[in-house]
GROMACS .gro file of C-alpha atoms in nm:
model
  312
    1MET     CA    1   2.838  -7.608  -1.797
    2GLU     CA    2   3.140  -7.683  -1.577
    3GLU     CA    3   3.227  -7.312  -1.572
    4SER     CA    4   2.868  -7.220  -1.494
    5ASN     CA    5   2.855  -7.466  -1.206
    6SER     CA    6   3.160  -7.306  -1.044
    7SER     CA    7   2.947  -7.009  -0.938
    8SER     CA    8   2.713  -7.233  -0.741
    9GLU     CA    9   3.009  -7.409  -0.579
   10LYS     CA   10   3.222  -7.105  -0.492
   11GLY     CA   11   2.960  -6.836  -0.459
   12PHE     CA   12   3.021  -6.471  -0.548
   13LEU     CA   13   3.264  -6.196  -0.461
   14LEU     CA   14   3.043  -5.915  -0.336
   15LEU     CA   15   3.271  -5.622  -0.416
   16GLY     CA   16   3.054  -5.339  -0.290
   17PHE     CA   17   3.276  -5.035  -0.227
   18SER     CA   18   3.598  -5.236  -0.173
   19ASP     CA   19   3.777  -5.032  -0.442
   20GLN     CA   20   3.734  -4.727  -0.213
   21PRO     CA   21   3.850  -4.843   0.136
   22GLN     CA   22   3.805  -4.505   0.306
   23LEU     CA   23   3.451  -4.467   0.171
   24GLU     CA   24   3.374  -4.824   0.271
   25ARG     CA   25   3.475  -4.758   0.635
   26ILE     CA   26   3.257  -4.448   0.649
   27LEU     CA   27   2.963  -4.628   0.488
   28PHE     CA   28   2.998  -4.917   0.734
   29VAL     CA   29   2.934  -4.683   1.028
   30ILE     CA   30   2.648  -4.504   0.847
   31ILE     CA   31   2.476  -4.828   0.739
   32LEU     CA   32   2.509  -4.979   1.089
   33LEU     CA   33   2.359  -4.666   1.246
   34PHE     CA   34   2.078  -4.645   0.992
   35TYR     CA   35   1.998  -5.014   1.032
   36ILE     CA   36   1.971  -4.987   1.411
   37LEU     CA   37   1.754  -4.675   1.385
   38ASN     CA   38   1.542  -4.847   1.120
   39LEU     CA   39   1.475  -5.140   1.353
   40LEU     CA   40   1.393  -4.910   1.645
   41GLY     CA   41   1.176  -4.668   1.445
   42ASN     CA   42   0.969  -4.922   1.255
   43THR     CA   43   0.929  -5.146   1.560
   44ALA     CA   44   0.802  -4.843   1.752
   45ILE     CA   45   0.545  -4.774   1.477
   46ILE     CA   46   0.421  -5.134   1.497
   47LEU     CA   47   0.402  -5.125   1.878
   48VAL     CA   48   0.216  -4.795   1.909
   49SER     CA   49  -0.026  -4.895   1.632
   50TYR     CA   50  -0.103  -5.213   1.826
   51LEU     CA   51  -0.107  -5.074   2.181
   52ASP     CA   52  -0.294  -4.746   2.132
   53PRO     CA   53  -0.669  -4.803   2.069
   54LYS     CA   54  -0.688  -4.464   1.895
   55LEU     CA   55  -0.461  -4.601   1.622
   56HIS     CA   56  -0.672  -4.908   1.550
   57THR     CA   57  -0.771  -4.768   1.211
   58PRO     CA   58  -0.706  -4.881   0.851
   59MET     CA   59  -0.438  -4.614   0.804
   60TYR     CA   60  -0.225  -4.742   1.091
   61PHE     CA   61  -0.297  -5.105   1.003
   62PHE     CA   62  -0.139  -5.044   0.661
   63LEU     CA   63   0.138  -4.836   0.819
   64SER     CA   64   0.221  -5.128   1.049
   65ASN     CA   65   0.241  -5.358   0.748
   66LEU     CA   66   0.468  -5.106   0.576
   67SER     CA   67   0.695  -5.096   0.883
   68CYS     CA   68   0.705  -5.475   0.892
   69VAL     CA   69   0.801  -5.489   0.524
   70ASP     CA   70   1.071  -5.226   0.580
   71ILE     CA   71   1.224  -5.415   0.873
   72CYS     CA   72   1.236  -5.740   0.676
   73PHE     CA   73   1.353  -5.569   0.356
   74THR     CA   74   1.647  -5.393   0.523
   75THR     CA   75   1.734  -5.703   0.725
   76SER     CA   76   1.761  -5.904   0.404
   77VAL     CA   77   2.038  -5.670   0.287
   78ALA     CA   78   2.208  -5.478   0.572
   79PRO     CA   79   2.353  -5.759   0.793
   80GLN     CA   80   2.516  -5.940   0.500
   81LEU     CA   81   2.645  -5.609   0.362
   82LEU     CA   82   2.796  -5.512   0.698
   83VAL     CA   83   2.965  -5.852   0.737
   84THR     CA   84   3.108  -5.833   0.386
   85MET     CA   85   3.231  -5.476   0.433
   86ASN     CA   86   3.405  -5.567   0.760
   87LYS     CA   87   3.625  -5.844   0.621
   88LYS     CA   88   3.889  -5.879   0.353
   89ASP     CA   89   3.725  -6.188   0.210
   90LYS     CA   90   3.425  -6.052   0.018
   91ASN     CA   91   3.295  -6.398  -0.066
   92MET     CA   92   2.920  -6.464  -0.041
   93SER     CA   93   2.784  -6.816  -0.079
   94TYR     CA   94   2.570  -6.897  -0.380
   95GLY     CA   95   2.286  -7.011  -0.155
   96GLY     CA   96   2.306  -6.689   0.048
   97CYS     CA   97   2.295  -6.480  -0.268
   98VAL     CA   98   1.993  -6.668  -0.406
   99ALA     CA   99   1.808  -6.643  -0.073
  100GLN     CA  100   1.877  -6.269  -0.058
  101LEU     CA  101   1.763  -6.230  -0.417
  102TYR     CA  102   1.426  -6.396  -0.353
  103VAL     CA  103   1.358  -6.222  -0.021
  104ALA     CA  104   1.462  -5.869  -0.124
  105THR     CA  105   1.275  -5.887  -0.457
  106GLY     CA  106   0.958  -6.014  -0.292
  107LEU     CA  107   0.958  -5.756  -0.012
  108GLY     CA  108   1.042  -5.468  -0.246
  109SER     CA  109   0.752  -5.566  -0.472
  110SER     CA  110   0.518  -5.595  -0.173
  111GLU     CA  111   0.609  -5.243  -0.061
  112CYS     CA  112   0.522  -5.108  -0.407
  113ILE     CA  113   0.171  -5.253  -0.386
  114LEU     CA  114   0.129  -5.156  -0.020
  115LEU     CA  115   0.201  -4.789  -0.092
  116ALA     CA  116  -0.069  -4.794  -0.363
  117VAL     CA  117  -0.312  -4.953  -0.116
  118MET     CA  118  -0.236  -4.676   0.134
  119ALA     CA  119  -0.314  -4.417  -0.134
  120TYR     CA  120  -0.657  -4.576  -0.184
  121ASP     CA  121  -0.713  -4.559   0.192
  122ARG     CA  122  -0.632  -4.188   0.191
  123TYR     CA  123  -0.863  -4.136  -0.107
  124ALA     CA  124  -1.151  -4.302   0.078
  125ALA     CA  125  -1.079  -4.102   0.396
  126VAL     CA  126  -1.073  -3.763   0.221
  127CYS     CA  127  -1.316  -3.807  -0.068
  128ARG     CA  128  -1.571  -4.039   0.099
  129PRO     CA  129  -1.548  -3.948   0.470
  130LEU     CA  130  -1.911  -4.033   0.552
  131HIS     CA  131  -1.879  -4.381   0.403
  132TYR     CA  132  -1.515  -4.440   0.500
  133THR     CA  133  -1.573  -4.707   0.765
  134ALA     CA  134  -1.812  -4.892   0.537
  135ILE     CA  135  -1.573  -4.880   0.239
  136VAL     CA  136  -1.245  -4.959   0.414
  137HIS     CA  137  -1.373  -5.225   0.654
  138PRO     CA  138  -1.145  -5.471   0.841
  139GLN     CA  139  -1.207  -5.755   0.594
  140LEU     CA  140  -1.103  -5.534   0.301
  141CYS     CA  141  -0.795  -5.417   0.489
  142ALA     CA  142  -0.688  -5.775   0.554
  143SER     CA  143  -0.752  -5.869   0.190
  144LEU     CA  144  -0.555  -5.572   0.052
  145ALA     CA  145  -0.261  -5.633   0.285
  146SER     CA  146  -0.261  -6.004   0.197
  147THR     CA  147  -0.267  -5.915  -0.173
  148ALA     CA  148   0.039  -5.694  -0.129
  149TRP     CA  149   0.236  -5.968   0.049
  150LEU     CA  150   0.119  -6.243  -0.188
  151SER     CA  151   0.194  -6.043  -0.505
  152GLY     CA  152   0.547  -5.986  -0.383
  153LEU     CA  153   0.590  -6.358  -0.322
  154ILE     CA  154   0.461  -6.452  -0.668
  155THR     CA  155   0.673  -6.203  -0.861
  156SER     CA  156   0.978  -6.305  -0.661
  157LEU     CA  157   0.929  -6.672  -0.745
  158ILE     CA  158   0.887  -6.599  -1.117
  159GLN     CA  159   1.146  -6.326  -1.165
  160CYS     CA  160   1.423  -6.473  -0.949
  161SER     CA  161   1.374  -6.824  -1.084
  162LEU     CA  162   1.426  -6.694  -1.438
  163THR     CA  163   1.734  -6.499  -1.330
  164ILE     CA  164   1.918  -6.779  -1.149
  165GLN     CA  165   1.875  -7.005  -1.453
  166LEU     CA  166   2.105  -6.780  -1.657
  167PRO     CA  167   2.448  -6.937  -1.717
  168LEU     CA  168   2.714  -6.721  -1.553
  169CYS     CA  169   3.009  -6.901  -1.711
  170GLY     CA  170   3.228  -6.889  -1.402
  171HIS     CA  171   3.196  -6.515  -1.336
  172ARG     CA  172   3.207  -6.461  -0.959
  173LYS     CA  173   3.258  -6.087  -0.917
  174LEU     CA  174   2.932  -5.920  -0.819
  175ASP     CA  175   3.013  -5.550  -0.841
  176HIS     CA  176   2.724  -5.437  -0.625
  177ILE     CA  177   2.614  -5.410  -0.261
  178PHE     CA  178   2.376  -5.708  -0.267
  179CYS     CA  179   2.230  -5.972  -0.497
  180GLU     CA  180   1.979  -5.792  -0.719
  181VAL     CA  181   1.814  -5.897  -1.045
  182PRO     CA  182   1.957  -5.625  -1.277
  183VAL     CA  183   2.308  -5.691  -1.146
  184LEU     CA  184   2.290  -6.069  -1.190
  185ILE     CA  185   2.160  -6.022  -1.544
  186LYS     CA  186   2.480  -5.830  -1.622
  187LEU     CA  187   2.687  -6.134  -1.525
  188ALA     CA  188   2.523  -6.365  -1.779
  189CYS     CA  189   2.730  -6.464  -2.080
  190VAL     CA  190   2.427  -6.535  -2.300
  191ASP     CA  191   2.163  -6.319  -2.465
  192THR     CA  192   1.952  -6.172  -2.183
  193THR     CA  193   1.690  -5.998  -2.397
  194PHE     CA  194   1.409  -6.216  -2.261
  195ASN     CA  195   1.514  -6.149  -1.900
  196GLU     CA  196   1.542  -5.777  -1.962
  197VAL     CA  197   1.197  -5.768  -2.121
  198GLU     CA  198   1.054  -5.969  -1.830
  199LEU     CA  199   1.223  -5.733  -1.583
  200PHE     CA  200   1.080  -5.433  -1.766
  201VAL     CA  201   0.727  -5.583  -1.767
  202ALA     CA  202   0.750  -5.661  -1.395
  203SER     CA  203   0.877  -5.307  -1.332
  204VAL     CA  204   0.579  -5.162  -1.518
  205ILE     CA  205   0.337  -5.377  -1.316
  206PHE     CA  206   0.493  -5.301  -0.977
  207LEU     CA  207   0.616  -4.947  -1.039
  208VAL     CA  208   0.434  -4.766  -1.319
  209VAL     CA  209   0.085  -4.906  -1.246
  210PRO     CA  210   0.095  -4.835  -0.868
  211VAL     CA  211   0.240  -4.487  -0.927
  212SER     CA  212  -0.036  -4.417  -1.181
  213LEU     CA  213  -0.304  -4.530  -0.933
  214ILE     CA  214  -0.145  -4.317  -0.661
  215LEU     CA  215  -0.142  -4.010  -0.886
  216VAL     CA  216  -0.507  -4.065  -0.980
  217SER     CA  217  -0.598  -4.103  -0.612
  218TYR     CA  218  -0.418  -3.783  -0.521
  219GLY     CA  219  -0.580  -3.606  -0.814
  220PHE     CA  220  -0.922  -3.681  -0.662
  221ILE     CA  221  -0.792  -3.593  -0.315
  222THR     CA  222  -0.660  -3.256  -0.431
  223ARG     CA  223  -0.989  -3.173  -0.601
  224ALA     CA  224  -1.183  -3.268  -0.285
  225VAL     CA  225  -0.953  -3.066  -0.058
  226LEU     CA  226  -0.977  -2.755  -0.276
  227ARG     CA  227  -1.355  -2.766  -0.234
  228ILE     CA  228  -1.320  -2.733   0.143
  229LYS     CA  229  -1.388  -2.372   0.238
  230SER     CA  230  -1.228  -2.387   0.582
  231THR     CA  231  -0.851  -2.325   0.590
  232ALA     CA  232  -0.820  -2.548   0.897
  233GLY     CA  233  -1.011  -2.822   0.716
  234ARG     CA  234  -0.782  -2.803   0.416
  235SER     CA  235  -0.477  -2.812   0.639
  236LYS     CA  236  -0.602  -3.121   0.821
  237ALA     CA  237  -0.688  -3.300   0.496
  238PHE     CA  238  -0.349  -3.225   0.341
  239GLY     CA  239  -0.180  -3.329   0.666
  240THR     CA  240  -0.333  -3.678   0.653
  241CYS     CA  241  -0.192  -3.732   0.304
  242SER     CA  242   0.137  -3.542   0.293
  243SER     CA  243   0.334  -3.802   0.491
  244HIS     CA  244   0.232  -4.085   0.261
  245LEU     CA  245   0.294  -3.876  -0.050
  246LEU     CA  246   0.645  -3.785   0.067
  247VAL     CA  247   0.728  -4.154   0.131
  248VAL     CA  248   0.594  -4.243  -0.215
  249ILE     CA  249   0.810  -3.982  -0.390
  250ILE     CA  250   1.128  -4.092  -0.210
  251PHE     CA  251   1.075  -4.467  -0.253
  252TYR     CA  252   0.949  -4.476  -0.610
  253GLY     CA  253   1.189  -4.207  -0.729
  254THR     CA  254   1.495  -4.418  -0.643
  255ILE     CA  255   1.364  -4.763  -0.733
  256ILE     CA  256   1.225  -4.651  -1.071
  257PHE     CA  257   1.568  -4.507  -1.154
  258MET     CA  258   1.723  -4.848  -1.085
  259TYR     CA  259   1.472  -5.072  -1.263
  260LEU     CA  260   1.318  -4.876  -1.550
  261GLN     CA  261   1.630  -4.871  -1.764
  262PRO     CA  262   1.825  -5.130  -1.963
  263ALA     CA  263   2.009  -5.367  -1.728
  264LYS     CA  264   2.347  -5.286  -1.885
  265SER     CA  265   2.319  -4.909  -1.905
  266SER     CA  266   2.373  -4.764  -1.558
  267SER     CA  267   2.716  -4.695  -1.411
  268LYS     CA  268   2.818  -4.934  -1.134
  269ASN     CA  269   2.872  -4.670  -0.861
  270GLN     CA  270   2.549  -4.495  -0.948
  271GLY     CA  271   2.355  -4.820  -0.916
  272LYS     CA  272   2.522  -4.900  -0.584
  273PHE     CA  273   2.427  -4.569  -0.425
  274VAL     CA  274   2.071  -4.582  -0.560
  275SER     CA  275   2.026  -4.936  -0.423
  276LEU     CA  276   2.180  -4.829  -0.092
  277PHE     CA  277   1.929  -4.547  -0.069
  278TYR     CA  278   1.610  -4.747  -0.121
  279THR     CA  279   1.722  -5.047   0.085
  280ILE     CA  280   1.882  -4.869   0.382
  281VAL     CA  281   1.784  -4.501   0.386
  282THR     CA  282   1.420  -4.501   0.271
  283PRO     CA  283   1.299  -4.762   0.528
  284LEU     CA  284   1.436  -4.534   0.801
  285LEU     CA  285   1.270  -4.224   0.655
  286ASN     CA  286   0.924  -4.382   0.675
  287PRO     CA  287   0.891  -4.383   1.058
  288ILE     CA  288   1.067  -4.046   1.081
  289ILE     CA  289   0.828  -3.884   0.834
  290TYR     CA  290   0.516  -4.037   0.988
  291THR     CA  291   0.630  -3.953   1.342
  292LEU     CA  292   0.731  -3.594   1.277
  293ARG     CA  293   0.425  -3.510   1.066
  294ASN     CA  294   0.158  -3.695   1.263
  295LYS     CA  295   0.029  -3.574   1.600
  296ASP     CA  296  -0.147  -3.904   1.677
  297VAL     CA  297   0.171  -4.107   1.633
  298LYS     CA  298   0.377  -3.858   1.833
  299GLY     CA  299   0.122  -3.872   2.115
  300ALA     CA  300   0.118  -4.252   2.110
  301MET     CA  301   0.500  -4.257   2.111
  302ARG     CA  302   0.510  -4.035   2.419
  303THR     CA  303   0.256  -4.260   2.591
  304LEU     CA  304   0.460  -4.568   2.508
  305VAL     CA  305   0.785  -4.411   2.631
  306THR     CA  306   0.635  -4.290   2.958
  307GLY     CA  307   0.492  -4.634   3.026
  308ASN     CA  308   0.123  -4.540   3.017
  309ALA     CA  309   0.031  -4.751   2.718
  310PHE     CA  310  -0.126  -5.020   2.934
  311SER     CA  311  -0.315  -4.787   3.167
  312SER     CA  312  -0.627  -4.795   2.955
   0.00000   0.00000   0.00000
């Protein structure tokens, strides 16, 4: 117990890419740039969705929630990572690690549910266009968004609480870029079968189930679109869904790779780069994808930049 308590007193050594100094310097610049662009891009999405009356629809309400989650998610990881990478002392306090663990796990889980909710919104818009406003009404939107945030909070409290109870027996070297459940499980010096099973079950609930629902939704959407005789109509229908589908593939593809495998099986560098991608890169891709592939957002962005957002 004395050895286990030393981790809570001294904290952890967040090694990151310290064994590759040149790579670490390059990544520092890239992460800083991506983080700034992430803040600017997602904040812009939130602002235009709020300021432009044309974007006061369920789709942009959920998109604003997604941008908010992305800002908070990246902020829970990037600043601490940048500070650690920029100093010789890689120490991270135990309290800071635990706080990061809870926040990042909760927000990542919320994003999983939110992307599934957005798929349902697209299903209703394409497959039930005449009844869309009656189906996806403001009260339902608020309830679905609240469910996404609340589910992330609950799974974070359960999963992280079980993880931090594992005795670490004095091990302080966290060979990763931030405090994450699979990585902390590797540090335990006891049998972690229960924790690995719990992690797998949570991964199925927050990854496999949402992905399955998204695939079913897009199955119905594809069938409905193929029934449209007009080429322009098909193009418009696919356009409303392609941005969301692209975000889903990028986000779920990386996070499933990290979580749906035994906690002690992946190589350390592989896990670091995968985590770096879905915590730093993917949140930046969301506003880029939605801006480049959506005429309404691009128009609202131009209005905001030129200062005409308040004219109406």
